[in-house]
PDB file of C-alpha atoms in Angstrom:
ATOM      1  CA  MET A   1     -10.545   1.732  -9.755  1.00 37.00           C
ATOM      2  CA  SER A   2      -7.574   2.438 -11.957  1.00 41.00           C
ATOM      3  CA  ILE A   3      -5.387  -0.476 -10.874  1.00 42.00           C
ATOM      4  CA  ASP A   4      -6.715  -3.944 -11.503  1.00 39.00           C
ATOM      5  CA  PRO A   5      -6.625  -6.652  -8.813  1.00 39.00           C
ATOM      6  CA  PRO A   6      -3.395  -8.638  -9.103  1.00 38.00           C
ATOM      7  CA  GLY A   7      -4.605 -12.221  -8.850  1.00 38.00           C
ATOM      8  CA  THR A   8      -1.595 -14.108  -7.567  1.00 35.00           C
ATOM      9  CA  GLY A   9       1.082 -12.013  -9.240  1.00 40.00           C
ATOM     10  CA  SER A  10       3.050  -8.989  -8.204  1.00 63.00           C
ATOM     11  CA  THR A  11       1.135  -5.805  -8.973  1.00 67.00           C
ATOM     12  CA  VAL A  12       4.097  -3.484  -8.722  1.00 69.00           C
ATOM     13  CA  ARG A  13       6.449  -5.715 -10.733  1.00 75.00           C
ATOM     14  CA  ARG A  14       3.907  -5.744 -13.535  1.00 79.00           C
ATOM     15  CA  ILE A  15       3.636  -1.963 -13.414  1.00 77.00           C
ATOM     16  CA  MET A  16       7.422  -1.568 -13.436  1.00 78.00           C
ATOM     17  CA  LEU A  17       7.886  -3.980 -16.328  1.00 86.00           C
ATOM     18  CA  GLY A  18       5.095  -2.344 -18.290  1.00 86.00           C
ATOM     19  CA  ALA A  19       6.639   1.101 -17.770  1.00 81.00           C
ATOM     20  CA  SER A  20      10.011  -0.202 -18.979  1.00 87.00           C
ATOM     21  CA  LEU A  21       8.466  -1.673 -22.124  1.00 93.00           C
ATOM     22  CA  ARG A  22       6.644   1.596 -22.799  1.00 89.00           C
ATOM     23  CA  ARG A  23       9.886   3.598 -22.538  1.00 88.00           C
ATOM     24  CA  LEU A  24      11.689   1.205 -24.858  1.00 94.00           C
ATOM     25  CA  ARG A  25       8.882   1.313 -27.414  1.00 95.00           C
ATOM     26  CA  GLU A  26       8.765   5.103 -27.403  1.00 93.00           C
ATOM     27  CA  ALA A  27      12.548   5.307 -27.700  1.00 94.00           C
ATOM     28  CA  SER A  28      12.402   3.063 -30.775  1.00 95.00           C
ATOM     29  CA  GLY A  29       9.815   5.319 -32.415  1.00 95.00           C
ATOM     30  CA  LEU A  30       7.138   2.651 -32.668  1.00 96.00           C
ATOM     31  CA  ASP A  31       3.473   2.949 -31.791  1.00 95.00           C
ATOM     32  CA  ARG A  32       1.374   0.375 -29.943  1.00 94.00           C
ATOM     33  CA  ALA A  33      -0.231  -0.943 -33.110  1.00 95.00           C
ATOM     34  CA  GLN A  34       3.174  -1.773 -34.595  1.00 96.00           C
ATOM     35  CA  ALA A  35       4.295  -3.470 -31.379  1.00 96.00           C
ATOM     36  CA  GLY A  36       1.079  -5.468 -31.218  1.00 95.00           C
ATOM     37  CA  PHE A  37       1.407  -6.614 -34.826  1.00 95.00           C
ATOM     38  CA  HIS A  38       4.923  -7.898 -34.077  1.00 94.00           C
ATOM     39  CA  ILE A  39       3.708 -10.252 -31.326  1.00 95.00           C
ATOM     40  CA  ARG A  40       0.409 -11.097 -33.045  1.00 93.00           C
ATOM     41  CA  ALA A  41      -1.618  -9.094 -30.542  1.00 93.00           C
ATOM     42  CA  SER A  42      -3.880  -6.058 -30.551  1.00 93.00           C
ATOM     43  CA  GLU A  43      -2.948  -2.475 -29.797  1.00 93.00           C
ATOM     44  CA  SER A  44      -5.138  -2.656 -26.688  1.00 90.00           C
ATOM     45  CA  LYS A  45      -3.137  -5.610 -25.361  1.00 91.00           C
ATOM     46  CA  ILE A  46       0.091  -3.611 -25.686  1.00 93.00           C
ATOM     47  CA  SER A  47      -1.628  -0.798 -23.807  1.00 88.00           C
ATOM     48  CA  ARG A  48      -2.692  -3.171 -21.018  1.00 83.00           C
ATOM     49  CA  MET A  49       0.807  -4.636 -20.848  1.00 88.00           C
ATOM     50  CA  GLU A  50       2.374  -1.203 -20.537  1.00 85.00           C
ATOM     51  CA  LEU A  51      -0.052  -0.316 -17.756  1.00 76.00           C
ATOM     52  CA  GLY A  52       0.752  -3.557 -15.913  1.00 75.00           C
ATOM     53  CA  ARG A  53      -2.835  -4.755 -16.138  1.00 70.00           C
ATOM     54  CA  VAL A  54      -2.231  -8.181 -17.644  1.00 76.00           C
ATOM     55  CA  GLY A  55       0.197 -11.022 -17.096  1.00 78.00           C
ATOM     56  CA  PHE A  56       3.330 -11.267 -19.226  1.00 90.00           C
ATOM     57  CA  LYS A  57       4.477 -14.173 -21.386  1.00 92.00           C
ATOM     58  CA  THR A  58       8.236 -14.581 -21.629  1.00 93.00           C
ATOM     59  CA  ARG A  59       8.042 -15.112 -25.410  1.00 94.00           C
ATOM     60  CA  ASP A  60       6.086 -11.873 -25.928  1.00 95.00           C
ATOM     61  CA  VAL A  61       8.581  -9.846 -23.897  1.00 95.00           C
ATOM     62  CA  GLU A  62      11.544 -11.447 -25.695  1.00 95.00           C
ATOM     63  CA  ASP A  63      10.020 -10.552 -29.074  1.00 96.00           C
ATOM     64  CA  LEU A  64       9.283  -6.985 -27.975  1.00 96.00           C
ATOM     65  CA  LEU A  65      12.817  -6.496 -26.687  1.00 96.00           C
ATOM     66  CA  THR A  66      14.169  -7.648 -30.035  1.00 96.00           C
ATOM     67  CA  LEU A  67      11.786  -5.307 -31.863  1.00 96.00           C
ATOM     68  CA  TYR A  68      12.876  -2.411 -29.647  1.00 96.00           C
ATOM     69  CA  GLY A  69      16.528  -3.073 -30.348  1.00 96.00           C
ATOM     70  CA  VAL A  70      17.511  -4.288 -26.891  1.00 95.00           C
ATOM     71  CA  VAL A  71      20.551  -6.443 -27.621  1.00 93.00           C
ATOM     72  CA  ASP A  72      22.530  -6.064 -24.392  1.00 93.00           C
ATOM     73  CA  ASP A  73      22.446  -9.433 -22.626  1.00 93.00           C
ATOM     74  CA  ALA A  74      22.456  -7.944 -19.114  1.00 92.00           C
ATOM     75  CA  GLU A  75      19.546  -5.621 -19.889  1.00 92.00           C
ATOM     76  CA  ARG A  76      17.542  -8.413 -21.484  1.00 93.00           C
ATOM     77  CA  ARG A  77      18.170 -10.757 -18.547  1.00 92.00           C
ATOM     78  CA  ALA A  78      17.095  -8.090 -16.048  1.00 89.00           C
ATOM     79  CA  LEU A  79      13.835  -7.441 -17.873  1.00 91.00           C
ATOM     80  CA  LEU A  80      13.085 -11.137 -18.351  1.00 91.00           C
ATOM     81  CA  GLU A  81      13.745 -11.692 -14.650  1.00 89.00           C
ATOM     82  CA  MET A  82      11.052  -9.103 -13.997  1.00 86.00           C
ATOM     83  CA  VAL A  83       8.657 -11.284 -16.002  1.00 89.00           C
ATOM     84  CA  ARG A  84       9.306 -14.154 -13.609  1.00 84.00           C
ATOM     85  CA  GLU A  85       8.917 -11.914 -10.568  1.00 79.00           C
ATOM     86  CA  ALA A  86       5.713 -10.379 -11.946  1.00 78.00           C
ATOM     87  CA  ASN A  87       4.176 -13.838 -12.151  1.00 76.00           C
ATOM     88  CA  THR A  88       5.445 -15.044  -8.753  1.00 75.00           C
ATOM     89  CA  PRO A  89       2.981 -14.932  -5.831  1.00 73.00           C
ATOM     90  CA  GLY A  90       3.989 -12.715  -2.916  1.00 75.00           C
ATOM     91  CA  TRP A  91       4.377 -14.061   0.637  1.00 78.00           C
ATOM     92  CA  TRP A  92       0.873 -12.849   1.447  1.00 78.00           C
ATOM     93  CA  HIS A  93      -0.685 -15.183  -1.117  1.00 74.00           C
ATOM     94  CA  LYS A  94      -0.913 -17.938   1.511  1.00 82.00           C
ATOM     95  CA  TYR A  95      -3.358 -15.713   3.408  1.00 82.00           C
ATOM     96  CA  SER A  96      -5.607 -15.144   0.388  1.00 78.00           C
ATOM     97  CA  ALA A  97      -8.452 -17.183   1.903  1.00 80.00           C
ATOM     98  CA  GLU A  98      -8.612 -14.732   4.807  1.00 80.00           C
ATOM     99  CA  LEU A  99      -8.400 -11.565   2.699  1.00 82.00           C
ATOM    100  CA  PRO A 100     -10.881  -9.880   0.376  1.00 81.00           C
ATOM    101  CA  SER A 101      -9.558  -9.876  -3.194  1.00 75.00           C
ATOM    102  CA  TRP A 102      -9.433  -6.088  -3.365  1.00 77.00           C
ATOM    103  CA  PHE A 103      -7.124  -5.921  -0.333  1.00 84.00           C
ATOM    104  CA  THR A 104      -4.462  -8.195  -1.810  1.00 79.00           C
ATOM    105  CA  THR A 105      -3.808  -5.410  -4.319  1.00 76.00           C
ATOM    106  CA  TYR A 106      -2.954  -3.089  -1.454  1.00 85.00           C
ATOM    107  CA  ILE A 107      -0.589  -5.572   0.207  1.00 86.00           C
ATOM    108  CA  GLY A 108       1.390  -5.886  -3.012  1.00 80.00           C
ATOM    109  CA  LEU A 109       1.670  -2.116  -3.313  1.00 84.00           C
ATOM    110  CA  GLU A 110       2.552  -1.725   0.355  1.00 88.00           C
ATOM    111  CA  GLU A 111       5.403  -4.230   0.020  1.00 84.00           C
ATOM    112  CA  ALA A 112       6.959  -2.190  -2.774  1.00 81.00           C
ATOM    113  CA  ALA A 113       6.407   1.290  -1.343  1.00 88.00           C
ATOM    114  CA  SER A 114       9.263   3.359   0.010  1.00 91.00           C
ATOM    115  CA  VAL A 115       6.989   5.925   1.707  1.00 96.00           C
ATOM    116  CA  ILE A 116       3.479   5.428   3.073  1.00 97.00           C
ATOM    117  CA  ARG A 117       1.463   8.367   4.348  1.00 97.00           C
ATOM    118  CA  THR A 118      -1.808   7.480   5.995  1.00 97.00           C
ATOM    119  CA  TYR A 119      -4.690   9.195   7.745  1.00 96.00           C
ATOM    120  CA  GLU A 120      -6.866   7.038   9.986  1.00 95.00           C
ATOM    121  CA  VAL A 121     -10.102   8.027  11.695  1.00 93.00           C
ATOM    122  CA  GLN A 122     -11.671   5.074  13.443  1.00 92.00           C
ATOM    123  CA  PHE A 123      -8.754   2.829  14.427  1.00 96.00           C
ATOM    124  CA  VAL A 124      -5.026   2.990  14.980  1.00 97.00           C
ATOM    125  CA  PRO A 125      -3.429   2.302  11.549  1.00 97.00           C
ATOM    126  CA  GLY A 126      -2.931  -1.406  10.944  1.00 96.00           C
ATOM    127  CA  LEU A 127       0.837  -1.042  10.561  1.00 96.00           C
ATOM    128  CA  LEU A 128       1.004   0.390  14.091  1.00 97.00           C
ATOM    129  CA  GLN A 129      -1.382  -1.983  15.858  1.00 98.00           C
ATOM    130  CA  THR A 130      -0.398  -4.427  18.584  1.00 98.00           C
ATOM    131  CA  ALA A 131      -1.487  -8.048  18.193  1.00 98.00           C
ATOM    132  CA  SER A 132      -4.098  -7.691  20.940  1.00 98.00           C
ATOM    133  CA  TYR A 133      -5.548  -4.525  19.435  1.00 98.00           C
ATOM    134  CA  ALA A 134      -5.602  -6.066  15.941  1.00 97.00           C
ATOM    135  CA  ARG A 135      -7.311  -9.162  17.308  1.00 97.00           C
ATOM    136  CA  SER A 136     -10.024  -7.012  18.870  1.00 97.00           C
ATOM    137  CA  VAL A 137     -10.529  -5.083  15.629  1.00 96.00           C
ATOM    138  CA  PHE A 138     -10.857  -8.264  13.588  1.00 94.00           C
ATOM    139  CA  LYS A 139     -13.356  -9.712  16.054  1.00 94.00           C
ATOM    140  CA  LEU A 140     -15.463  -6.565  15.831  1.00 92.00           C
ATOM    141  CA  GLY A 141     -15.585  -6.730  12.059  1.00 87.00           C
ATOM    142  CA  ASN A 142     -15.874 -10.518  11.795  1.00 87.00           C
ATOM    143  CA  PRO A 143     -18.005 -11.736  14.733  1.00 89.00           C
ATOM    144  CA  ASP A 144     -18.621 -15.132  13.133  1.00 90.00           C
ATOM    145  CA  ALA A 145     -14.996 -15.860  12.176  1.00 90.00           C
ATOM    146  CA  SER A 146     -13.286 -18.819  13.834  1.00 93.00           C
ATOM    147  CA  PRO A 147     -10.453 -18.184  16.317  1.00 94.00           C
ATOM    148  CA  GLU A 148      -8.049 -19.847  13.863  1.00 94.00           C
ATOM    149  CA  ARG A 149      -8.987 -17.457  11.072  1.00 93.00           C
ATOM    150  CA  ILE A 150      -8.695 -14.448  13.360  1.00 94.00           C
ATOM    151  CA  GLU A 151      -5.213 -15.564  14.439  1.00 95.00           C
ATOM    152  CA  ARG A 152      -4.084 -15.977  10.835  1.00 94.00           C
ATOM    153  CA  ARG A 153      -5.138 -12.421  10.082  1.00 94.00           C
ATOM    154  CA  VAL A 154      -3.395 -11.131  13.200  1.00 96.00           C
ATOM    155  CA  HIS A 155      -0.231 -13.013  12.222  1.00 95.00           C
ATOM    156  CA  MET A 156      -0.319 -11.508   8.754  1.00 94.00           C
ATOM    157  CA  ARG A 157      -0.723  -8.002  10.136  1.00 95.00           C
ATOM    158  CA  MET A 158       2.281  -8.501  12.396  1.00 96.00           C
ATOM    159  CA  GLN A 159       4.274  -9.802   9.429  1.00 94.00           C
ATOM    160  CA  ARG A 160       3.396  -6.693   7.407  1.00 93.00           C
ATOM    161  CA  GLN A 161       4.842  -4.538  10.175  1.00 95.00           C
ATOM    162  CA  GLU A 162       8.282  -6.165  10.140  1.00 92.00           C
ATOM    163  CA  ARG A 163       9.594  -4.043   7.245  1.00 89.00           C
ATOM    164  CA  PHE A 164       8.904  -0.843   9.136  1.00 88.00           C
ATOM    165  CA  THR A 165      10.938  -1.783  12.202  1.00 82.00           C
ATOM    166  CA  GLN A 166      14.060  -2.702  10.224  1.00 82.00           C
ATOM    167  CA  LYS A 167      17.031  -0.369  10.063  1.00 78.00           C
ATOM    168  CA  ASP A 168      16.574   0.578   6.404  1.00 81.00           C
ATOM    169  CA  GLY A 169      12.831   0.048   6.289  1.00 85.00           C
ATOM    170  CA  PRO A 170      10.399   2.240   4.370  1.00 92.00           C
ATOM    171  CA  ARG A 171       9.108   5.448   5.854  1.00 96.00           C
ATOM    172  CA  LEU A 172       5.698   5.524   7.505  1.00 97.00           C
ATOM    173  CA  TRP A 173       4.058   8.873   8.226  1.00 97.00           C
ATOM    174  CA  ALA A 174       0.753   8.441  10.043  1.00 97.00           C
ATOM    175  CA  VAL A 175      -1.823  11.002  11.100  1.00 97.00           C
ATOM    176  CA  ILE A 176      -4.371   9.558  13.531  1.00 96.00           C
ATOM    177  CA  ASP A 177      -7.586  11.261  14.459  1.00 94.00           C
ATOM    178  CA  GLU A 178      -7.777  11.867  18.215  1.00 94.00           C
ATOM    179  CA  ALA A 179     -11.049   9.930  18.295  1.00 93.00           C
ATOM    180  CA  ALA A 180      -9.223   6.707  17.385  1.00 95.00           C
ATOM    181  CA  LEU A 181      -6.962   7.098  20.427  1.00 96.00           C
ATOM    182  CA  LYS A 182      -9.863   7.733  22.784  1.00 94.00           C
ATOM    183  CA  ARG A 183     -12.012   4.897  21.464  1.00 94.00           C
ATOM    184  CA  THR A 184     -11.315   1.967  23.806  1.00 95.00           C
ATOM    185  CA  ILE A 185     -10.874  -1.109  21.633  1.00 96.00           C
ATOM    186  CA  GLY A 186     -10.588  -4.453  23.419  1.00 95.00           C
ATOM    187  CA  GLY A 187     -10.791  -2.983  26.918  1.00 96.00           C
ATOM    188  CA  ARG A 188      -8.524  -0.745  28.987  1.00 96.00           C
ATOM    189  CA  GLU A 189      -5.622  -3.192  29.165  1.00 97.00           C
ATOM    190  CA  VAL A 190      -5.501  -3.700  25.401  1.00 97.00           C
ATOM    191  CA  MET A 191      -5.816   0.016  24.764  1.00 97.00           C
ATOM    192  CA  SER A 192      -3.120   0.911  27.297  1.00 97.00           C
ATOM    193  CA  GLU A 193      -0.750  -1.545  25.629  1.00 98.00           C
ATOM    194  CA  GLN A 194      -1.593  -0.022  22.248  1.00 98.00           C
ATOM    195  CA  LEU A 195      -0.885   3.520  23.414  1.00 98.00           C
ATOM    196  CA  ARG A 196       2.447   2.453  24.926  1.00 98.00           C
ATOM    197  CA  HIS A 197       3.313   0.784  21.623  1.00 98.00           C
ATOM    198  CA  LEU A 198       2.620   4.037  19.767  1.00 97.00           C
ATOM    199  CA  LEU A 199       5.074   5.823  22.045  1.00 97.00           C
ATOM    200  CA  GLU A 200       7.705   3.195  21.253  1.00 96.00           C
ATOM    201  CA  VAL A 201       7.310   3.300  17.475  1.00 95.00           C
ATOM    202  CA  ALA A 202       7.172   7.102  17.486  1.00 95.00           C
ATOM    203  CA  ALA A 203      10.829   7.014  18.529  1.00 94.00           C
ATOM    204  CA  LEU A 204      11.859   5.059  15.423  1.00 93.00           C
ATOM    205  CA  PRO A 205      13.709   7.165  12.827  1.00 92.00           C
ATOM    206  CA  ASN A 206      11.547   6.089   9.879  1.00 94.00           C
ATOM    207  CA  ILE A 207       8.172   6.562  11.578  1.00 95.00           C
ATOM    208  CA  THR A 208       6.472   9.934  12.024  1.00 96.00           C
ATOM    209  CA  LEU A 209       3.341  10.032  14.137  1.00 97.00           C
ATOM    210  CA  GLN A 210       0.909  12.945  14.417  1.00 97.00           C
ATOM    211  CA  VAL A 211      -2.570  13.342  15.883  1.00 96.00           C
ATOM    212  CA  MET A 212      -5.423  15.398  14.421  1.00 93.00           C
ATOM    213  CA  PRO A 213      -6.871  16.983  17.599  1.00 89.00           C
ATOM    214  CA  PHE A 214     -10.537  17.529  18.356  1.00 85.00           C
ATOM    215  CA  ARG A 215     -10.119  21.286  18.316  1.00 75.00           C
ATOM    216  CA  PHE A 216     -10.160  21.137  14.506  1.00 64.00           C
ATOM    217  CA  GLY A 217     -13.857  20.399  14.139  1.00 60.00           C
ATOM    218  CA  LYS A 218     -13.527  20.853  10.380  1.00 60.00           C
ATOM    219  CA  HIS A 219     -10.359  19.860   8.563  1.00 56.00           C
ATOM    220  CA  ALA A 220      -8.942  18.889   5.176  1.00 57.00           C
ATOM    221  CA  ALA A 221      -9.829  15.174   5.314  1.00 59.00           C
ATOM    222  CA  GLU A 222     -13.524  15.253   6.124  1.00 69.00           C
ATOM    223  CA  GLY A 223     -14.063  12.479   3.588  1.00 70.00           C
ATOM    224  CA  GLY A 224     -12.385   9.910   5.828  1.00 87.00           C
ATOM    225  CA  ALA A 225      -9.334   7.689   5.951  1.00 93.00           C
ATOM    226  CA  PHE A 226      -6.912   7.255   3.061  1.00 95.00           C
ATOM    227  CA  SER A 227      -3.312   6.310   2.338  1.00 96.00           C
ATOM    228  CA  ILE A 228      -0.783   7.574  -0.205  1.00 96.00           C
ATOM    229  CA  LEU A 229       1.931   5.174  -1.344  1.00 94.00           C
ATOM    230  CA  ARG A 230       5.133   6.300  -3.041  1.00 93.00           C
ATOM    231  CA  PHE A 231       7.611   4.001  -4.746  1.00 86.00           C
ATOM    232  CA  PRO A 232      11.397   4.186  -5.176  1.00 81.00           C
ATOM    233  CA  GLU A 233      11.054   4.002  -8.977  1.00 72.00           C
ATOM    234  CA  SER A 234      10.735   7.597 -10.180  1.00 73.00           C
ATOM    235  CA  ASP A 235       8.629   6.633 -13.182  1.00 66.00           C
ATOM    236  CA  LEU A 236       5.903   5.064 -11.041  1.00 75.00           C
ATOM    237  CA  SER A 237       3.155   7.415  -9.933  1.00 81.00           C
ATOM    238  CA  ASP A 238       1.923   7.611  -6.369  1.00 89.00           C
ATOM    239  CA  VAL A 239      -1.126   5.515  -5.550  1.00 89.00           C
ATOM    240  CA  VAL A 240      -3.955   6.679  -3.300  1.00 93.00           C
ATOM    241  CA  TYR A 241      -5.792   3.921  -1.458  1.00 93.00           C
ATOM    242  CA  VAL A 242      -9.287   4.611  -0.129  1.00 93.00           C
ATOM    243  CA  GLU A 243     -10.940   1.726   1.682  1.00 89.00           C
ATOM    244  CA  GLN A 244     -14.705   1.358   1.626  1.00 84.00           C
ATOM    245  CA  LEU A 245     -17.082  -1.029   3.371  1.00 77.00           C
ATOM    246  CA  TRP A 246     -17.046  -3.683   0.637  1.00 78.00           C
ATOM    247  CA  GLY A 247     -14.170  -2.643  -1.567  1.00 83.00           C
ATOM    248  CA  ALA A 248     -11.482  -0.058  -2.180  1.00 87.00           C
ATOM    249  CA  LEU A 249     -10.415   2.604  -4.652  1.00 88.00           C
ATOM    250  CA  TYR A 250      -6.903   2.678  -6.102  1.00 86.00           C
ATOM    251  CA  LEU A 251      -6.158   6.023  -7.720  1.00 87.00           C
ATOM    252  CA  ASP A 252      -3.007   6.634  -9.773  1.00 82.00           C
ATOM    253  CA  LYS A 253      -3.914   9.508 -12.103  1.00 83.00           C
ATOM    254  CA  ARG A 254      -2.415  12.896 -11.270  1.00 88.00           C
ATOM    255  CA  GLU A 255      -5.749  14.696 -11.262  1.00 93.00           C
ATOM    256  CA  ASP A 256      -7.084  12.177  -8.727  1.00 92.00           C
ATOM    257  CA  ILE A 257      -3.968  12.108  -6.548  1.00 93.00           C
ATOM    258  CA  ASP A 258      -3.385  15.852  -6.172  1.00 95.00           C
ATOM    259  CA  PRO A 259      -6.422  16.583  -3.926  1.00 93.00           C
ATOM    260  CA  TYR A 260      -5.300  13.847  -1.531  1.00 94.00           C
ATOM    261  CA  LEU A 261      -1.739  15.156  -1.465  1.00 95.00           C
ATOM    262  CA  THR A 262      -3.086  18.614  -0.655  1.00 94.00           C
ATOM    263  CA  ALA A 263      -5.331  17.217   2.076  1.00 93.00           C
ATOM    264  CA  MET A 264      -2.462  15.242   3.598  1.00 95.00           C
ATOM    265  CA  GLU A 265      -0.188  18.274   3.659  1.00 94.00           C
ATOM    266  CA  GLN A 266      -2.897  20.303   5.382  1.00 92.00           C
ATOM    267  CA  LEU A 267      -3.516  17.518   7.901  1.00 93.00           C
ATOM    268  CA  CYS A 268       0.162  17.470   8.805  1.00 93.00           C
ATOM    269  CA  VAL A 269       0.183  21.242   9.287  1.00 92.00           C
ATOM    270  CA  GLU A 270      -2.883  21.195  11.549  1.00 92.00           C
ATOM    271  CA  SER A 271      -1.952  18.078  13.556  1.00 94.00           C
ATOM    272  CA  THR A 272       0.303  17.827  16.591  1.00 94.00           C
ATOM    273  CA  THR A 273       4.033  17.885  16.108  1.00 95.00           C
ATOM    274  CA  PRO A 274       5.808  14.577  16.794  1.00 93.00           C
ATOM    275  CA  GLY A 275       6.746  15.930  20.227  1.00 94.00           C
ATOM    276  CA  GLY A 276       3.193  17.062  20.838  1.00 95.00           C
ATOM    277  CA  THR A 277       1.981  13.611  19.827  1.00 96.00           C
ATOM    278  CA  VAL A 278       4.101  11.966  22.524  1.00 96.00           C
ATOM    279  CA  GLU A 279       2.771  14.429  25.074  1.00 96.00           C
ATOM    280  CA  LEU A 280      -0.851  13.816  24.045  1.00 95.00           C
ATOM    281  CA  ILE A 281      -0.546  10.033  24.112  1.00 96.00           C
ATOM    282  CA  GLY A 282       1.269  10.171  27.416  1.00 96.00           C
ATOM    283  CA  GLY A 283      -1.588  12.211  28.853  1.00 95.00           C
ATOM    284  CA  LEU A 284      -4.134   9.660  27.653  1.00 94.00           C
ATOM    285  CA  LEU A 285      -2.153   6.880  29.266  1.00 94.00           C
ATOM    286  CA  ARG A 286      -2.056   8.657  32.610  1.00 93.00           C
ATOM    287  CA  LYS A 287      -5.834   8.974  32.556  1.00 90.00           C
ATOM    288  CA  MET A 288      -6.449   5.258  31.978  1.00 85.00           C
TER     289      MET A 288
END
C-alpha cells in the first residue's frame, strides 16, 4: 500500500498540500534536511509531509512558507486554508463505524477524483447500483448485520452517487463483466430494476458504460476488478484501487499504474460499444 489510511482527515487535501510544499522547497533550492532543521523536525518528517502521509500543523506550514520565501498574503492564506481542510473530516466520517478503515481512504479519493475508470466482475459497480440491489449485496456480505446498519450503508452508497448525476459531475467510465449482469442478485424484480437503472445512467453525458462479453474467454483483466482514479490537479498521480477480501491496495507509482492503464485500455477496446451495451442490457431485460 503506497497511500496511508487517512484517519479522519482528507487524504487528497494532504497530498495536494504536500505536493505544493515540495514544489516550493525545490524552487527555493533547499533540501529536506534543511527544511526539517528549520521546523525542528527530521528529514523523514519533511518527506512524509510532502507525500501527504502525516497531518499538518499550522505553525510548521507557516514556518516552511517563510523559509521558502512565500510572502504573498493570498498565496499564504490559500495554503494555510488547505491545512484546515486537510484536517477536516469528510461527510463520510459519520459512517466510519459501518466502514472498514481501508475503505475510507477510497471514499476520500473518490470524492476528489475528476475521472473514475472501473472494471467490475462480480457485481454492478457500487456507483451504479440501485438501493435495492445494494441492499441485497450488503446482506450477502454481512449476513449478521442489523437492518439499521445495512440501511446506513445503503444510504451512504446512494449519497456517493449524487456527484455523478449532477450536471458538471465527474466522469465515470465503467466496464462490467457480462457475468455480473447475468448473476441475479436479490431476485428477478431487484435485478430487473437494476438493469433498467443501467439503461438510464448510460444516457448521462458523463457516464460511459461498456460490457466485457463472454466471448472473450481470456482478456486483459484476468486478475479481477480494479479502479483507476484521476484528479483535476495535474501534479497528482493517478491512483489504482484494488479491493481484496480483507483490505485493499492503493497504487500511485508509475511503474505500478501503467499495467492497469494498459489493461483498462484493452478492456475498453474488447468490450461492447456504448450502443452495444444498451442493446445487450435491453436483451437481458426482455428475457427476465
